[in-house]
Short mmCIF file of C-alpha atoms in Angstrom, two decimals:
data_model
loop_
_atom_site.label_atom_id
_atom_site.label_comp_id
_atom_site.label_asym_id
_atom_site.label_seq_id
_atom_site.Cartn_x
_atom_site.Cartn_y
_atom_site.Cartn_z
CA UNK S 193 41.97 68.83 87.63
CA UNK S 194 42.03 70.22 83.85
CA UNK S 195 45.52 71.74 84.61
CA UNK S 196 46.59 67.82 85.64
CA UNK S 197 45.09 66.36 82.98
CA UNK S 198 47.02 68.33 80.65
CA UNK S 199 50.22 68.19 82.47
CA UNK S 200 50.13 63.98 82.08
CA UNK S 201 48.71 64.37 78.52
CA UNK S 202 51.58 66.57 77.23
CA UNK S 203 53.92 64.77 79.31
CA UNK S 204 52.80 61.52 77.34
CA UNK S 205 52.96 62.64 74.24
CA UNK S 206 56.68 64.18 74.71
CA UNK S 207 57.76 60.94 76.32
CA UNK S 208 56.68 59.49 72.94
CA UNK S 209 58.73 61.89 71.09
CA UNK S 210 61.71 61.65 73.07
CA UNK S 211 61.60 57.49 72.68
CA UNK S 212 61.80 57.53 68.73
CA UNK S 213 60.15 59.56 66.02
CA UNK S 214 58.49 56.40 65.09
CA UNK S 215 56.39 55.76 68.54
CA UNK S 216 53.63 53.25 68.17
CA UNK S 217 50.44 55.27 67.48
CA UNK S 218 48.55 53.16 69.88
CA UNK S 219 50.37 55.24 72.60
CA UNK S 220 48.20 57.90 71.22
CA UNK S 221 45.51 59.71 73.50
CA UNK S 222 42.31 59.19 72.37
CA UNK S 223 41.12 62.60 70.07
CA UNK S 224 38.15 64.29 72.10
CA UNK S 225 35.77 65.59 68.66
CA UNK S 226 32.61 67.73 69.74
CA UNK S 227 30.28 68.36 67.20
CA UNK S 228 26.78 70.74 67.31
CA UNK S 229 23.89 68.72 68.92
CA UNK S 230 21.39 69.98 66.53
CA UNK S 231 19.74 68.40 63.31
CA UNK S 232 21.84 68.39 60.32
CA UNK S 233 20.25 65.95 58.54
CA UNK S 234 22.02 64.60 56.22
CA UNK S 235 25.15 65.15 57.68
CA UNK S 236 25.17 64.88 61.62
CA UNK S 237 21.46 63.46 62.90
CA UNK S 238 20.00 61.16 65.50
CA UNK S 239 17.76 58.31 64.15
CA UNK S 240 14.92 56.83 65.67
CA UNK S 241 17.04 55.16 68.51
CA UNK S 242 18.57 58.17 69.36
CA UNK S 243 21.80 57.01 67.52
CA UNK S 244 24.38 59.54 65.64
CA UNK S 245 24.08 59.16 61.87
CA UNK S 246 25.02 61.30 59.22
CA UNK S 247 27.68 61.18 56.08
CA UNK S 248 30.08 63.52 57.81
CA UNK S 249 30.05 61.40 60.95
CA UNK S 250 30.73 58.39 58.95
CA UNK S 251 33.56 59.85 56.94
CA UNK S 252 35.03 61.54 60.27
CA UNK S 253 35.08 58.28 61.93
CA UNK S 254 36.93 56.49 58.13
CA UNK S 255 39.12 59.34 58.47
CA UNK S 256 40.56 58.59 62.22
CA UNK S 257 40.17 55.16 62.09
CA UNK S 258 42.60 55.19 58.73
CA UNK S 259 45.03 57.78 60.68
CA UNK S 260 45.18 55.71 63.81
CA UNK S 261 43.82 57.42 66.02
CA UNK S 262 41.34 56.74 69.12
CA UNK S 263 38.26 58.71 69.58
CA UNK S 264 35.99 60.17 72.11
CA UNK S 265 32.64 61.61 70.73
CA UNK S 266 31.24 64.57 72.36
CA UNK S 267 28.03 66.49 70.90
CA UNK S 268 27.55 69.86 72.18
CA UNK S 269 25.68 72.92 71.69
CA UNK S 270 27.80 74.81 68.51
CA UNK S 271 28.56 77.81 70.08
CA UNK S 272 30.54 75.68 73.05
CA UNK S 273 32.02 73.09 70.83
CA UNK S 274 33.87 76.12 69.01
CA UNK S 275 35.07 77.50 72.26
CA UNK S 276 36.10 74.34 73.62
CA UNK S 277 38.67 73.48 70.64
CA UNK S 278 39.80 77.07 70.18
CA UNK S 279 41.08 77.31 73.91
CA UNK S 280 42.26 73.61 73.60
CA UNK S 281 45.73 75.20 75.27
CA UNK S 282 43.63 75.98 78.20
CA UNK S 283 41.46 73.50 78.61
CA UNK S 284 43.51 70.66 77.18
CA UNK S 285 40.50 68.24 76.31
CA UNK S 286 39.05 68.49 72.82
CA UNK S 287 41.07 69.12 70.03
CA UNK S 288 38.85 68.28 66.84
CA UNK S 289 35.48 69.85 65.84
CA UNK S 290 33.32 68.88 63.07
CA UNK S 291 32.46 70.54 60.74
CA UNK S 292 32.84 74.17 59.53
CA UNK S 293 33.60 76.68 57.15
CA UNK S 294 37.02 78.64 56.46
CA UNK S 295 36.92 82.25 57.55
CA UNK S 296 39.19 85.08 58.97
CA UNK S 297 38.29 84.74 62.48
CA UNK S 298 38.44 80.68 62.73
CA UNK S 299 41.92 81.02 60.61
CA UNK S 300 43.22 82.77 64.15
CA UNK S 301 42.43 79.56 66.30
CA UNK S 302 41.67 76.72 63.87
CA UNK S 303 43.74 74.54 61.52
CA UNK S 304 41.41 73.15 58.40
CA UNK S 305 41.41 69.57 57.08
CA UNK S 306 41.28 68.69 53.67
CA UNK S 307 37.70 69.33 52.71
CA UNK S 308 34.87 67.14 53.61
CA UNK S 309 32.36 68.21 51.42
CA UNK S 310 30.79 71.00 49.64
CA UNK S 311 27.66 73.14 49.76
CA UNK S 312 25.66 75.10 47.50
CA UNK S 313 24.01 77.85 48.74
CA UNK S 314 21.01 79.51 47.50
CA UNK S 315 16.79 78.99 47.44
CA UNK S 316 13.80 76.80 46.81
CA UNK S 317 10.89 77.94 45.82
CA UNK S 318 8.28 76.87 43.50
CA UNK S 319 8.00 76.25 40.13
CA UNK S 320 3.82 77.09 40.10
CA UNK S 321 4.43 80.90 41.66
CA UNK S 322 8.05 81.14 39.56
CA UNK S 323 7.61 79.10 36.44
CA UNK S 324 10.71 81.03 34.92
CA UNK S 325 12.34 81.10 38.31
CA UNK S 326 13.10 83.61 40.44
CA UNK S 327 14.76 86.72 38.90
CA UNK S 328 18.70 87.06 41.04
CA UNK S 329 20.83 88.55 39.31
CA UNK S 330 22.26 89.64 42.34
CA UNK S 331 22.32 88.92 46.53
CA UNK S 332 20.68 92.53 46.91
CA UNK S 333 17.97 90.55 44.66
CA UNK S 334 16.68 88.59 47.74
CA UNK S 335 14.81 91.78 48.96
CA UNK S 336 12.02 91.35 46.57
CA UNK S 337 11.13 88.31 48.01
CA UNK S 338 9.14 86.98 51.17
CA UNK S 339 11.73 84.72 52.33
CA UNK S 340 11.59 82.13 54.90
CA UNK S 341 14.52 80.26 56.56
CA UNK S 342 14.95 78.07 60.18
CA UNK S 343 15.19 79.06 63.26
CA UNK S 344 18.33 79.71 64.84
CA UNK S 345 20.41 79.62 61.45
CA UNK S 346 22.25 82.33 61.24
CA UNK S 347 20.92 84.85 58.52
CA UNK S 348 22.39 88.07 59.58
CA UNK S 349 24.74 88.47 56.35
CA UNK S 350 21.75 89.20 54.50
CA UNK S 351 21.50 92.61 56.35
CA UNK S 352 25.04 93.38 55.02
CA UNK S 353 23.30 93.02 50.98
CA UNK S 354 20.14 95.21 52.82
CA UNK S 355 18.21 91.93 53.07
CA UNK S 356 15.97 92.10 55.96
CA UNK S 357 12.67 90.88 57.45
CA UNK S 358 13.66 86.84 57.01
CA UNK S 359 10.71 84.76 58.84
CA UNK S 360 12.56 82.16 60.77
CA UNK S 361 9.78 80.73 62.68
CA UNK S 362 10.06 77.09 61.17
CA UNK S 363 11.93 74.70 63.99
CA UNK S 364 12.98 72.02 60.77
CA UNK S 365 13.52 71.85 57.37
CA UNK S 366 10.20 69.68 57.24
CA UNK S 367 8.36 72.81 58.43
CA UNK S 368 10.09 75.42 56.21
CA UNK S 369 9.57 73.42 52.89
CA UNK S 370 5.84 73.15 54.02
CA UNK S 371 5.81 76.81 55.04
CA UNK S 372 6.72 77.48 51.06
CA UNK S 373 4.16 74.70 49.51
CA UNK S 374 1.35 76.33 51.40
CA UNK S 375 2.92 79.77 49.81
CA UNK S 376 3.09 81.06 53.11
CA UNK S 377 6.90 82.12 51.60
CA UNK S 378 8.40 82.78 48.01
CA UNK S 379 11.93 81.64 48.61
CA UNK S 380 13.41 78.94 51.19
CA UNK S 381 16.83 79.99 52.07
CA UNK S 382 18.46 76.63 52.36
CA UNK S 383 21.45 75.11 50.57
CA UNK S 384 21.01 72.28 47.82
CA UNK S 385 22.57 69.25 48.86
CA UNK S 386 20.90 68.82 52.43
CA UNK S 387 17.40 69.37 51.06
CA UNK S 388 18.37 66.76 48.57
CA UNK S 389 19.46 64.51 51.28
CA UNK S 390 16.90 64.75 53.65
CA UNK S 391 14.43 64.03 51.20
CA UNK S 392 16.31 61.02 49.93
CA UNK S 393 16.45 59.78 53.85
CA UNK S 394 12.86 60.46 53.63
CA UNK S 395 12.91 63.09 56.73
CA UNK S 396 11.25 65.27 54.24
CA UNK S 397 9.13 65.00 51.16
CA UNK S 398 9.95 67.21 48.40
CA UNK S 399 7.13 68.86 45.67
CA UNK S 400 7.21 68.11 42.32
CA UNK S 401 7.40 71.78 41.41
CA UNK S 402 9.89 72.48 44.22
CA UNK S 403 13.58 74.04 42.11
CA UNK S 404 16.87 75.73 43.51
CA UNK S 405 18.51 78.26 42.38
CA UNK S 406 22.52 79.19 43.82
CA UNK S 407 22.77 82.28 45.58
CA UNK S 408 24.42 84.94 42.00
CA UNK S 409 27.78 85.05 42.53
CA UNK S 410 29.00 82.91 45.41
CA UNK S 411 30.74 79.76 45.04
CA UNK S 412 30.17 76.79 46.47
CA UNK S 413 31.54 76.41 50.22
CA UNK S 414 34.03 73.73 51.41
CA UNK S 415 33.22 72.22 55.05
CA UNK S 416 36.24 71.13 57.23
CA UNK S 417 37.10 68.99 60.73
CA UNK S 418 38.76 72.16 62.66
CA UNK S 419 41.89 71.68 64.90
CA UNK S 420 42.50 73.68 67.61
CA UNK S 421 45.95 75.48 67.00
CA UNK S 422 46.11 75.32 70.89
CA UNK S 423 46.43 71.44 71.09
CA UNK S 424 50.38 70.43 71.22
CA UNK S 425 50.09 68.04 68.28
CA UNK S 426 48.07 69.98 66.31
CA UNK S 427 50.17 69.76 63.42
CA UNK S 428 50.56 66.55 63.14
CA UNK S 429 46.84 65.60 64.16
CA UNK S 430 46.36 67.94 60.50
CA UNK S 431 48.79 65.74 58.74
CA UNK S 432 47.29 62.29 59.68
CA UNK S 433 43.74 63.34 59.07
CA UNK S 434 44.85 64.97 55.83
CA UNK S 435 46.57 62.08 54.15
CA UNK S 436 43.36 60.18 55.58
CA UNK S 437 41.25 62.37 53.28
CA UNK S 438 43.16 62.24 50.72
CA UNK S 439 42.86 58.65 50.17
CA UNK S 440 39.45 58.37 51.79
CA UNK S 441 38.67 61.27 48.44
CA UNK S 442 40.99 59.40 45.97
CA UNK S 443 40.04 56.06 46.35
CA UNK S 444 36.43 56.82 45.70
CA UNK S 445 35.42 55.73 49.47
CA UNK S 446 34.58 59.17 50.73
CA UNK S 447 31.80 58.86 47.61
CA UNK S 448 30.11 55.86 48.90
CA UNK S 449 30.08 56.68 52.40
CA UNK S 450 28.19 59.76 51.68
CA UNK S 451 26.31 58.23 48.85
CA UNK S 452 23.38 56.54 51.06
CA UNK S 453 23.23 60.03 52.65
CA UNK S 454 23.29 62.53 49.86
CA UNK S 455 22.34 61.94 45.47
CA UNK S 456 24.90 64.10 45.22
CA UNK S 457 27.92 62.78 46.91
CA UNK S 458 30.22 65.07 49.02
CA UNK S 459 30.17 67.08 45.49
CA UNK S 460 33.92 67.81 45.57
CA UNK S 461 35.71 66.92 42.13
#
């Protein structure tokens, strides 16, 4: 059945080509887009009536709406979302994945979007056990702290620095942050902007004496919609959604959709 289905879908879309270079993008199939089925408030989330929210789900849907191109949502654990796109060839159903870094392996089977947003990494902690802050001058710095992070994120680079010993044992940013007001933990290992977000949606309720401080010496990181090099129009899926971005970014929109969701924007330039 997969095999057929991809048969008629490339057969389509080279019928479409061979007609004129011009064919009517409502000819299009609709884009399949998985995305990880877990909380990331503020950017991918169910509400209270079990609806997806988010800023990067409403600028993903801007984004192919404004390249013309149909949509069919499909949340997923992570780990199967990223092996559904990157053997897109195969499978020949989703081609689109939201959201993720750049990195050497994904280069292999991914093409990245224009950025979506960025992301700060670093820690929390409070101002009444740190008044001066934390002392990082470097990653290997992290060591001489009781840190505490959520469960199921991945914190395994750490061990690379000779980090160890992270207690993941909170199931939410709500119990994390609570973990460090009762100073059950020194540092929260959680970027800047979603902490900032969720509080702002109210999912969490951020101390007065609660600071972050970036991670010494790494930048900022870029988040992308993925492409799966396997899907037959993967290049030009990349084009439309780029130009999309662009002007989504340029125009200021991209700002206000992620406004309500995050103080601080999608904190690209």
């Amino acid at each position: 059945m997969q095999i057929l289905r991809l048969f008629r879908w490339r057969a389509a879309l080279a019928l479409c080509f061979a007609l004129a270079a011009g064919c009517a993008r409502a000819a299009d199939p609709p884009v399949q887009v998985c995305f990880d089925e877990a909380d990331h408030t503020p950017y991918l989330y169910r509400d209270a009536q079990g609806r997806w929210q988010g800023a990067t789900l409403a600028l993903t849907r801007a984004a192919l709406d404004r390249a013309g191109l149909a949509v069919q949502w499909r949340p997923m654990p992570w780990p199967r979302c990223l092996r559904e796109v990157q053997e897109v060839a195969q499978r020949g159903e989703i081609e689109l994945l939201i959201y993720g870094s750049r990195n050497q392996d994904r280069e292999r089977h991914f093409l990245f979007t224009q950025p979506l947003h960025r992301i700060t990494g670093g820690v929390w902690y409070s101002r009444r056990s740190y008044p001066q802050g934390p002392q990082l001058e470097r990653l290997e710095d992290l060591g001489q702290y009781r840190l505490c992070g959520i469960h199921g994120y991945n914190y395994g680079w750490l061990s690379e620095r000779g980090v160890s010993g992270v207690d993941s044992g909170a199931l939410s940013l709500k119990a994390v942050l609570d973990k460090l007001a009762r100073g059950r933990c020194e540092l929260v290992l959680s970027s800047r902007e979603p902490v900032r977000g969720a509080a702002q949606l109210g999912f969490v309720s951020l101390s007065e004496d609660f600071e972050f401080l970036p991670y010494p010496g790494r930048e900022p990181v870029s988040q992308h919609l993925l492409v799966g090099r396997g899907s037959p129009r993967a290049a030009e899926l990349l084009r439309r959604l780029d130009q999309a971005l662009s002007e989504l970014h340029a125009s200021g929109a991209a700002q206000k959709l992620y406004k309500p969701f995050l103080p601080d924007g999608t904190g690209l330039p």
